[in-house]
Amino acid sequence: MSITLDDGTILALGRRFRSAVDRFDTLDERFVAADDDAPDKLALAVAGMDAEHERERLFRAVFRRQPANMADVAVLAAHSLHVVRDLENAEPHHAISTGTLADRLDLLATALAAIVAYAAPAGGADLCSIGWPDLPRIVRCILARRA
């Protein structure tokens, strides 16, 4: 596992997320390969669950930060693509009944609002002139509810 210092950017979180994914995958492979009566099977399961929780925590943390540069925007967009892929593979009724659909749509809205808030001024565009009249308010409201 590589250690990446968190310099406060989304890019740093994205790199830490990737390390957490690799750690989970390695633990999962070891768990699957271990015999059922192996003495470390339970420890591998616990470590795998911890790695899975860390992976999810880092994934969500990406959506709570405001992009500061194009690398941050790229990470935010990449994480958003994973959300879309999850939704494409989800069973619609299950996604609705478990709240997964609403949660994932909220992540996408947050990502898009953050991208718009960064990209518009960086590209010389005024939010008031590039979308519906209430776009600035929508972006502010969505970004204000980030935890």
N, CA and C atoms as an extended XYZ file, in Angstrom:
441
Properties=species:S:1:pos:R:3:atomname:S:1:resname:S:1:resid:I:1 pbc="F F F"
N         0.845       -1.171        0.000 N   MET     1
C         0.000        0.000        0.000 CA  MET     1
C         0.891        1.235        0.000 C   MET     1
N         0.627        2.144       -0.912 N   SER     2
C         1.401        3.375       -0.945 CA  SER     2
C         0.734        4.412       -0.046 C   SER     2
N         1.540        5.230        0.574 N   ILE     3
C         1.013        6.267        1.443 CA  ILE     3
C         1.087        7.581        0.689 C   ILE     3
N        -0.039        8.274        0.635 N   THR     4
C        -0.102        9.558       -0.030 CA  THR     4
C        -0.536       10.584        1.002 C   THR     4
N         0.250       11.634        1.148 N   LEU     5
C        -0.103       12.677        2.087 CA  LEU     5
C        -1.321       13.434        1.585 C   LEU     5
N        -2.173       13.849        2.521 N   ASP     6
C        -3.361       14.603        2.173 CA  ASP     6
C        -3.018       16.088        2.244 C   ASP     6
N        -2.889       16.705        1.077 N   ASP     7
C        -2.573       18.132        1.038 CA  ASP     7
C        -3.840       18.973        0.956 C   ASP     7
N        -4.992       18.339        1.207 N   GLY     8
C        -6.257       19.057        1.206 CA  GLY     8
C        -6.963       19.077       -0.130 C   GLY     8
N        -6.380       18.487       -1.145 N   THR     9
C        -7.006       18.515       -2.469 CA  THR     9
C        -7.835       17.264       -2.712 C   THR     9
N        -8.731       17.386       -3.640 N   ILE    10
C        -9.520       16.231       -4.064 CA  ILE    10
C        -8.601       15.196       -4.697 C   ILE    10
N        -7.574       15.662       -5.400 N   LEU    11
C        -6.610       14.737       -6.006 CA  LEU    11
C        -5.960       13.860       -4.940 C   LEU    11
N        -5.566       14.445       -3.808 N   ALA    12
C        -4.965       13.658       -2.721 CA  ALA    12
C        -5.960       12.632       -2.188 C   ALA    12
N        -7.213       13.039       -2.044 N   LEU    13
C        -8.244       12.091       -1.598 CA  LEU    13
C        -8.437       10.977       -2.628 C   LEU    13
N        -8.413       11.347       -3.907 N   GLY    14
C        -8.554       10.341       -4.961 CA  GLY    14
C        -7.432        9.327       -4.927 C   GLY    14
N        -6.235        9.780       -4.649 N   ARG    15
C        -5.099        8.857       -4.547 CA  ARG    15
C        -5.226        7.978       -3.310 C   ARG    15
N        -5.661        8.561       -2.199 N   ARG    16
C        -5.868        7.758       -0.988 CA  ARG    16
C        -6.991        6.745       -1.208 C   ARG    16
N        -8.027        7.149       -1.942 N   PHE    17
C        -9.118        6.239       -2.274 CA  PHE    17
C        -8.582        5.054       -3.072 C   PHE    17
N        -7.747        5.339       -4.069 N   ARG    18
C        -7.194        4.259       -4.894 CA  ARG    18
C        -6.375        3.297       -4.051 C   ARG    18
N        -5.600        3.822       -3.101 N   SER    19
C        -4.830        2.959       -2.202 CA  SER    19
C        -5.765        2.087       -1.367 C   SER    19
N        -6.878        2.671       -0.923 N   ALA    20
C        -7.856        1.906       -0.133 CA  ALA    20
C        -8.510        0.813       -0.980 C   ALA    20
N        -8.771        1.118       -2.246 N   VAL    21
C        -9.329        0.109       -3.161 CA  VAL    21
C        -8.346       -1.049       -3.311 C   VAL    21
N        -7.073       -0.724       -3.543 N   ASP    22
C        -6.049       -1.759       -3.695 CA  ASP    22
C        -5.924       -2.600       -2.429 C   ASP    22
N        -5.968       -1.951       -1.276 N   ARG    23
C        -5.874       -2.674       -0.003 CA  ARG    23
C        -7.058       -3.622        0.154 C   ARG    23
N        -8.266       -3.136       -0.135 N   PHE    24
C        -9.442       -3.986       -0.035 CA  PHE    24
C        -9.332       -5.172       -0.984 C   PHE    24
N        -8.946       -4.912       -2.224 N   ASP    25
C        -8.833       -5.987       -3.211 CA  ASP    25
C        -7.837       -7.056       -2.761 C   ASP    25
N        -6.707       -6.626       -2.217 N   THR    26
C        -5.692       -7.569       -1.738 CA  THR    26
C        -6.234       -8.411       -0.587 C   THR    26
N        -6.887       -7.764        0.360 N   LEU    27
C        -7.465       -8.498        1.492 CA  LEU    27
C        -8.553       -9.461        1.034 C   LEU    27
N        -9.361       -9.017        0.081 N   ASP    28
C       -10.428       -9.869       -0.435 CA  ASP    28
C        -9.854      -11.109       -1.126 C   ASP    28
N        -8.807      -10.910       -1.916 N   GLU    29
C        -8.159      -12.047       -2.587 CA  GLU    29
C        -7.590      -13.026       -1.565 C   GLU    29
N        -6.959      -12.495       -0.523 N   ARG    30
C        -6.400      -13.365        0.523 CA  ARG    30
C        -7.502      -14.105        1.264 C   ARG    30
N        -8.628      -13.428        1.522 N   PHE    31
C        -9.748      -14.059        2.208 CA  PHE    31
C       -10.319      -15.203        1.378 C   PHE    31
N       -10.531      -14.951        0.108 N   VAL    32
C       -11.093      -15.973       -0.790 CA  VAL    32
C       -10.139      -17.157       -0.920 C   VAL    32
N        -8.844      -16.889       -0.966 N   ALA    33
C        -7.854      -17.961       -1.139 CA  ALA    33
C        -7.640      -18.775        0.136 C   ALA    33
N        -7.958      -18.207        1.297 N   ALA    34
C        -7.715      -18.899        2.562 CA  ALA    34
C        -8.707      -20.051        2.748 C   ALA    34
N        -8.228      -21.127        3.334 N   ASP    35
C        -9.113      -22.232        3.668 CA  ASP    35
C       -10.128      -21.770        4.702 C   ASP    35
N       -11.297      -22.423        4.695 N   ASP    36
C       -12.344      -22.032        5.634 CA  ASP    36
C       -11.907      -22.155        7.090 C   ASP    36
N       -11.040      -23.104        7.381 N   ASP    37
C       -10.597      -23.295        8.761 CA  ASP    37
C        -9.238      -22.629        9.054 C   ASP    37
N        -8.794      -21.749        8.159 N   ALA    38
C        -7.518      -21.052        8.366 CA  ALA    38
C        -7.626      -20.147        9.595 C   ALA    38
N        -6.587      -20.126       10.409 N   PRO    39
C        -6.653      -19.342       11.649 CA  PRO    39
C        -6.798      -17.833       11.422 C   PRO    39
N        -6.355      -17.334       10.277 N   ASP    40
C        -6.444      -15.892       10.043 CA  ASP    40
C        -7.640      -15.486        9.179 C   ASP    40
N        -8.552      -16.426        8.890 N   LYS    41
C        -9.707      -16.129        8.033 CA  LYS    41
C       -10.585      -15.028        8.642 C   LYS    41
N       -10.853      -15.101        9.932 N   LEU    42
C       -11.682      -14.087       10.588 CA  LEU    42
C       -10.962      -12.735       10.593 C   LEU    42
N        -9.672      -12.744       10.888 N   ALA    43
C        -8.905      -11.500       10.891 CA  ALA    43
C        -8.904      -10.859        9.501 C   ALA    43
N        -8.808      -11.678        8.457 N   LEU    44
C        -8.865      -11.146        7.099 CA  LEU    44
C       -10.232      -10.531        6.810 C   LEU    44
N       -11.288      -11.176        7.290 N   ALA    45
C       -12.637      -10.645        7.084 CA  ALA    45
C       -12.805       -9.297        7.779 C   ALA    45
N       -12.330       -9.194        9.002 N   VAL    46
C       -12.430       -7.937        9.756 CA  VAL    46
C       -11.603       -6.850        9.078 C   VAL    46
N       -10.390       -7.172        8.681 N   ALA    47
C        -9.535       -6.195        8.001 CA  ALA    47
C       -10.165       -5.767        6.672 C   ALA    47
N       -10.779       -6.699        5.981 N   GLY    48
C       -11.459       -6.383        4.722 CA  GLY    48
C       -12.636       -5.442        4.936 C   GLY    48
N       -13.399       -5.669        5.995 N   MET    49
C       -14.521       -4.777        6.300 CA  MET    49
C       -14.021       -3.379        6.660 C   MET    49
N       -12.933       -3.314        7.424 N   ASP    50
C       -12.339       -2.013        7.751 CA  ASP    50
C       -11.880       -1.291        6.485 C   ASP    50
N       -11.241       -2.027        5.590 N   ALA    51
C       -10.768       -1.437        4.335 CA  ALA    51
C       -11.944       -0.975        3.477 C   ALA    51
N       -13.018       -1.741        3.482 N   GLU    52
C       -14.204       -1.360        2.716 CA  GLU    52
C       -14.817       -0.069        3.277 C   GLU    52
N       -14.875        0.045        4.599 N   HIS    53
C       -15.408        1.271        5.218 CA  HIS    53
C       -14.521        2.472        4.907 C   HIS    53
N       -13.204        2.280        4.943 N   GLU    54
C       -12.275        3.364        4.621 CA  GLU    54
C       -12.428        3.783        3.154 C   GLU    54
N       -12.580        2.797        2.290 N   ARG    55
C       -12.772        3.082        0.865 CA  ARG    55
C       -14.035        3.920        0.661 C   ARG    55
N       -15.121        3.555        1.302 N   GLU    56
C       -16.378        4.297        1.159 CA  GLU    56
C       -16.267        5.694        1.770 C   GLU    56
N       -15.584        5.809        2.908 N   ARG    57
C       -15.405        7.110        3.555 CA  ARG    57
C       -14.630        8.060        2.636 C   ARG    57
N       -13.552        7.553        2.044 N   LEU    58
C       -12.751        8.375        1.143 CA  LEU    58
C       -13.520        8.721       -0.130 C   LEU    58
N       -14.303        7.776       -0.640 N   PHE    59
C       -15.115        8.016       -1.832 CA  PHE    59
C       -16.053        9.194       -1.583 C   PHE    59
N       -16.742        9.155       -0.460 N   ARG    60
C       -17.695       10.223       -0.131 CA  ARG    60
C       -16.983       11.544        0.174 C   ARG    60
N       -15.800       11.470        0.754 N   ALA    61
C       -15.053       12.688        1.088 CA  ALA    61
C       -14.724       13.495       -0.161 C   ALA    61
N       -14.516       12.813       -1.273 N   VAL    62
C       -14.227       13.503       -2.542 CA  VAL    62
C       -15.356       14.470       -2.881 C   VAL    62
N       -16.591       14.080       -2.618 N   PHE    63
C       -17.745       14.898       -2.979 CA  PHE    63
C       -17.970       16.068       -2.019 C   PHE    63
N       -17.314       16.050       -0.875 N   ARG    64
C       -17.493       17.118        0.106 CA  ARG    64
C       -16.506       18.263       -0.062 C   ARG    64
N       -15.556       18.123       -0.952 N   ARG    65
C       -14.549       19.166       -1.159 CA  ARG    65
C       -14.823       19.924       -2.445 C   ARG    65
N       -14.404       21.162       -2.439 N   GLN    66
C       -14.551       22.012       -3.617 CA  GLN    66
C       -13.285       21.891       -4.461 C   GLN    66
N       -13.411       21.650       -5.770 N   PRO    67
C       -12.217       21.559       -6.604 CA  PRO    67
C       -11.436       22.868       -6.621 C   PRO    67
N       -10.113       22.730       -6.595 N   ALA    68
C        -9.240       23.897       -6.608 CA  ALA    68
C        -8.425       23.981       -7.896 C   ALA    68
N        -8.479       22.915       -8.706 N   ASN    69
C        -7.719       22.894       -9.960 CA  ASN    69
C        -8.318       21.836      -10.876 C   ASN    69
N        -7.784       21.743      -12.069 N   MET    70
C        -8.353       20.797      -13.045 CA  MET    70
C        -8.152       19.338      -12.633 C   MET    70
N        -7.081       19.041      -11.909 N   ALA    71
C        -6.878       17.669      -11.433 CA  ALA    71
C        -7.997       17.285      -10.468 C   ALA    71
N        -8.385       18.216       -9.596 N   ASP    72
C        -9.506       17.959       -8.684 CA  ASP    72
C       -10.797       17.721       -9.461 C   ASP    72
N       -11.021       18.522      -10.489 N   VAL    73
C       -12.214       18.356      -11.329 CA  VAL    73
C       -12.207       16.974      -11.974 C   VAL    73
N       -11.059       16.535      -12.444 N   ALA    74
C       -10.954       15.215      -13.078 CA  ALA    74
C       -11.292       14.105      -12.088 C   ALA    74
N       -10.782       14.199      -10.861 N   VAL    75
C       -11.081       13.177       -9.847 CA  VAL    75
C       -12.570       13.188       -9.522 C   VAL    75
N       -13.138       14.366       -9.364 N   LEU    76
C       -14.563       14.473       -9.060 CA  LEU    76
C       -15.397       13.879      -10.195 C   LEU    76
N       -15.021       14.163      -11.420 N   ALA    77
C       -15.728       13.594      -12.577 CA  ALA    77
C       -15.558       12.076      -12.634 C   ALA    77
N       -14.352       11.585      -12.340 N   ALA    78
C       -14.112       10.133      -12.356 CA  ALA    78
C       -14.963        9.434      -11.306 C   ALA    78
N       -15.036       10.003      -10.118 N   HIS    79
C       -15.870        9.406       -9.075 CA  HIS    79
C       -17.347        9.447       -9.483 C   HIS    79
N       -17.732       10.501      -10.169 N   SER    80
C       -19.110       10.607      -10.645 CA  SER    80
C       -19.428        9.527      -11.675 C   SER    80
N       -18.447        9.221      -12.524 N   LEU    81
C       -18.653        8.133      -13.492 CA  LEU    81
C       -18.897        6.806      -12.784 C   LEU    81
N       -18.202        6.584      -11.668 N   HIS    82
C       -18.438        5.358      -10.898 CA  HIS    82
C       -19.851        5.333      -10.329 C   HIS    82
N       -20.342        6.485       -9.914 N   VAL    83
C       -21.715        6.560       -9.414 CA  VAL    83
C       -22.691        6.196      -10.519 C   VAL    83
N       -22.471        6.746      -11.708 N   VAL    84
C       -23.348        6.443      -12.851 CA  VAL    84
C       -23.307        4.955      -13.167 C   VAL    84
N       -22.104        4.358      -13.168 N   ARG    85
C       -21.995        2.920      -13.452 CA  ARG    85
C       -22.742        2.096      -12.399 C   ARG    85
N       -22.629        2.500      -11.126 N   ASP    86
C       -23.372        1.809      -10.063 CA  ASP    86
C       -24.873        1.887      -10.312 C   ASP    86
N       -25.342        3.052      -10.724 N   LEU    87
C       -26.767        3.218      -10.980 CA  LEU    87
C       -27.214        2.405      -12.191 C   LEU    87
N       -26.356        2.325      -13.200 N   GLU    88
C       -26.693        1.527      -14.384 CA  GLU    88
C       -26.841        0.052      -14.036 C   GLU    88
N       -26.039       -0.420      -13.080 N   ASN    89
C       -26.054       -1.827      -12.705 CA  ASN    89
C       -27.026       -2.148      -11.582 C   ASN    89
N       -27.649       -1.129      -11.020 N   ALA    90
C       -28.546       -1.340       -9.885 CA  ALA    90
C       -29.915       -1.814      -10.356 C   ALA    90
N       -30.529       -2.606       -9.531 N   GLU    91
C       -31.918       -3.011       -9.757 CA  GLU    91
C       -32.779       -1.804       -9.352 C   GLU    91
N       -33.570       -1.241      -10.272 N   PRO    92
C       -34.288        0.005       -9.975 CA  PRO    92
C       -35.142       -0.037       -8.704 C   PRO    92
N       -35.926       -1.083       -8.537 N   HIS    93
C       -36.798       -1.155       -7.361 CA  HIS    93
C       -35.975       -1.198       -6.080 C   HIS    93
N       -34.903       -1.984       -6.090 N   HIS    94
C       -34.039       -2.086       -4.909 CA  HIS    94
C       -33.359       -0.745       -4.617 C   HIS    94
N       -32.883       -0.082       -5.660 N   ALA    95
C       -32.199        1.204       -5.476 CA  ALA    95
C       -33.142        2.246       -4.877 C   ALA    95
N       -34.388        2.224       -5.295 N   ILE    96
C       -35.368        3.175       -4.759 CA  ILE    96
C       -35.732        2.814       -3.328 C   ILE    96
N       -36.014        1.543       -3.080 N   SER    97
C       -36.475        1.127       -1.744 CA  SER    97
C       -35.399        1.249       -0.675 C   SER    97
N       -34.141        1.129       -1.046 N   THR    98
C       -33.065        1.228       -0.057 CA  THR    98
C       -32.535        2.659        0.101 C   THR    98
N       -32.972        3.564       -0.746 N   GLY    99
C       -32.477        4.936       -0.687 CA  GLY    99
C       -31.189        5.136       -1.446 C   GLY    99
N       -30.690        4.076       -2.067 N   THR   100
C       -29.436        4.167       -2.825 CA  THR   100
C       -29.567        5.142       -3.985 C   THR   100
N       -30.708        5.107       -4.660 N   LEU   101
C       -30.904        5.991       -5.812 CA  LEU   101
C       -30.816        7.455       -5.382 C   LEU   101
N       -31.531        7.825       -4.333 N   ALA   102
C       -31.509        9.211       -3.859 CA  ALA   102
C       -30.109        9.609       -3.397 C   ALA   102
N       -29.440        8.712       -2.699 N   ASP   103
C       -28.085        8.988       -2.223 CA  ASP   103
C       -27.136        9.214       -3.389 C   ASP   103
N       -27.180        8.344       -4.375 N   ARG   104
C       -26.263        8.452       -5.516 CA  ARG   104
C       -26.586        9.674       -6.374 C   ARG   104
N       -27.870        9.994       -6.529 N   LEU   105
C       -28.226       11.195       -7.275 CA  LEU   105
C       -27.753       12.453       -6.546 C   LEU   105
N       -27.799       12.424       -5.221 N   ASP   106
C       -27.287       13.546       -4.436 CA  ASP   106
C       -25.784       13.712       -4.648 C   ASP   106
N       -25.044       12.591       -4.683 N   LEU   107
C       -23.608       12.673       -4.954 CA  LEU   107
C       -23.349       13.278       -6.338 C   LEU   107
N       -24.136       12.852       -7.321 N   LEU   108
C       -23.953       13.398       -8.673 CA  LEU   108
C       -24.268       14.888       -8.723 C   LEU   108
N       -25.356       15.303       -8.077 N   ALA   109
C       -25.710       16.716       -8.057 CA  ALA   109
C       -24.608       17.531       -7.388 C   ALA   109
N       -24.059       17.013       -6.303 N   THR   110
C       -22.980       17.699       -5.597 CA  THR   110
C       -21.757       17.831       -6.494 C   THR   110
N       -21.404       16.757       -7.170 N   ALA   111
C       -20.244       16.789       -8.064 CA  ALA   111
C       -20.452       17.784       -9.198 C   ALA   111
N       -21.602       17.739       -9.819 N   LEU   112
C       -21.856       18.656      -10.932 CA  LEU   112
C       -21.862       20.107      -10.464 C   LEU   112
N       -22.444       20.375       -9.309 N   ALA   113
C       -22.454       21.746       -8.790 CA  ALA   113
C       -21.029       22.218       -8.504 C   ALA   113
N       -20.212       21.346       -7.925 N   ALA   114
C       -18.827       21.714       -7.632 CA  ALA   114
C       -18.040       21.951       -8.918 C   ALA   114
N       -18.266       21.118       -9.902 N   ILE   115
C       -17.579       21.280      -11.187 CA  ILE   115
C       -18.000       22.592      -11.851 C   ILE   115
N       -19.295       22.878      -11.854 N   VAL   116
C       -19.789       24.132      -12.442 CA  VAL   116
C       -19.206       25.326      -11.687 C   VAL   116
N       -19.202       25.261      -10.355 N   ALA   117
C       -18.703       26.375       -9.547 CA  ALA   117
C       -17.227       26.639       -9.810 C   ALA   117
N       -16.461       25.589      -10.105 N   TYR   118
C       -15.037       25.772      -10.419 CA  TYR   118
C       -14.839       26.159      -11.878 C   TYR   118
N       -15.478       25.425      -12.773 N   ALA   119
C       -15.184       25.554      -14.200 CA  ALA   119
C       -15.694       26.862      -14.801 C   ALA   119
N       -16.851       27.335      -14.365 N   ALA   120
C       -17.405       28.554      -14.972 CA  ALA   120
C       -16.459       29.746      -14.802 C   ALA   120
N       -16.068       30.088      -13.578 N   PRO   121
C       -15.154       31.229      -13.453 CA  PRO   121
C       -13.778       30.961      -14.067 C   PRO   121
N       -13.302       29.706      -13.966 N   ALA   122
C       -11.995       29.383      -14.546 CA  ALA   122
C       -12.010       29.551      -16.054 C   ALA   122
N       -13.173       29.316      -16.654 N   GLY   123
C       -13.303       29.464      -18.097 CA  GLY   123
C       -13.793       30.841      -18.520 C   GLY   123
N       -13.950       31.736      -17.562 N   GLY   124
C       -14.387       33.089      -17.878 CA  GLY   124
C       -15.880       33.235      -18.071 C   GLY   124
N       -16.669       32.251      -17.599 N   ALA   125
C       -18.117       32.314      -17.752 CA  ALA   125
C       -18.776       32.778      -16.452 C   ALA   125
N       -19.867       33.459      -16.603 N   ASP   126
C       -20.663       33.910      -15.470 CA  ASP   126
C       -21.827       32.931      -15.304 C   ASP   126
N       -22.026       32.416      -14.086 N   LEU   127
C       -23.108       31.455      -13.860 CA  LEU   127
C       -24.467       32.009      -14.279 C   LEU   127
N       -24.632       33.299      -14.160 N   CYS   128
C       -25.921       33.905      -14.515 CA  CYS   128
C       -26.183       33.892      -16.018 C   CYS   128
N       -25.159       33.652      -16.798 N   SER   129
C       -25.337       33.737      -18.254 CA  SER   129
C       -25.217       32.397      -18.972 C   SER   129
N       -25.020       31.299      -18.242 N   ILE   130
C       -24.779       30.031      -18.943 CA  ILE   130
C       -25.868       28.982      -18.729 C   ILE   130
N       -26.873       29.270      -17.957 N   GLY   131
C       -27.903       28.259      -17.716 CA  GLY   131
C       -29.225       28.913      -17.380 C   GLY   131
N       -30.067       28.169      -16.720 N   TRP   132
C       -31.341       28.711      -16.270 CA  TRP   132
C       -31.075       29.878      -15.332 C   TRP   132
N       -32.004       30.801      -15.205 N   PRO   133
C       -31.779       31.966      -14.343 CA  PRO   133
C       -31.460       31.631      -12.884 C   PRO   133
N       -31.940       30.497      -12.410 N   ASP   134
C       -31.699       30.144      -11.002 CA  ASP   134
C       -30.473       29.252      -10.804 C   ASP   134
N       -29.625       29.117      -11.826 N   LEU   135
C       -28.439       28.271      -11.704 CA  LEU   135
C       -27.525       28.681      -10.546 C   LEU   135
N       -27.209       29.958      -10.370 N   PRO   136
C       -26.346       30.305       -9.231 CA  PRO   136
C       -26.944       29.885       -7.884 C   PRO   136
N       -28.258       30.078       -7.731 N   ARG   137
C       -28.913       29.687       -6.480 CA  ARG   137
C       -28.874       28.179       -6.290 C   ARG   137
N       -29.133       27.436       -7.349 N   ILE   138
C       -29.114       25.970       -7.270 CA  ILE   138
C       -27.723       25.490       -6.867 C   ILE   138
N       -26.697       26.019       -7.503 N   VAL   139
C       -25.318       25.624       -7.194 CA  VAL   139
C       -25.007       25.939       -5.735 C   VAL   139
N       -25.349       27.144       -5.280 N   ARG   140
C       -25.094       27.520       -3.882 CA  ARG   140
C       -25.829       26.598       -2.915 C   ARG   140
N       -27.093       26.301       -3.191 N   CYS   141
C       -27.880       25.443       -2.305 CA  CYS   141
C       -27.310       24.032       -2.219 C   CYS   141
N       -26.950       23.488       -3.354 N   ILE   142
C       -26.394       22.122       -3.373 CA  ILE   142
C       -25.076       22.079       -2.634 C   ILE   142
N       -24.203       23.040       -2.872 N   LEU   143
C       -22.895       23.039       -2.220 CA  LEU   143
C       -23.010       23.355       -0.733 C   LEU   143
N       -24.026       24.084       -0.332 N   ALA   144
C       -24.194       24.423        1.088 CA  ALA   144
C       -24.595       23.206        1.916 C   ALA   144
N       -25.194       22.209        1.308 N   ARG   145
C       -25.646       21.046        2.088 CA  ARG   145
C       -24.594       19.950        2.215 C   ARG   145
N       -23.396       20.189        1.662 N   ARG   146
C       -22.311       19.211        1.840 CA  ARG   146
C       -21.969       19.109        3.314 C   ARG   146
N       -21.778       17.874        3.775 N   ALA   147
C       -21.443       17.678        5.200 CA  ALA   147
C       -19.955       17.681        5.405 C   ALA   147
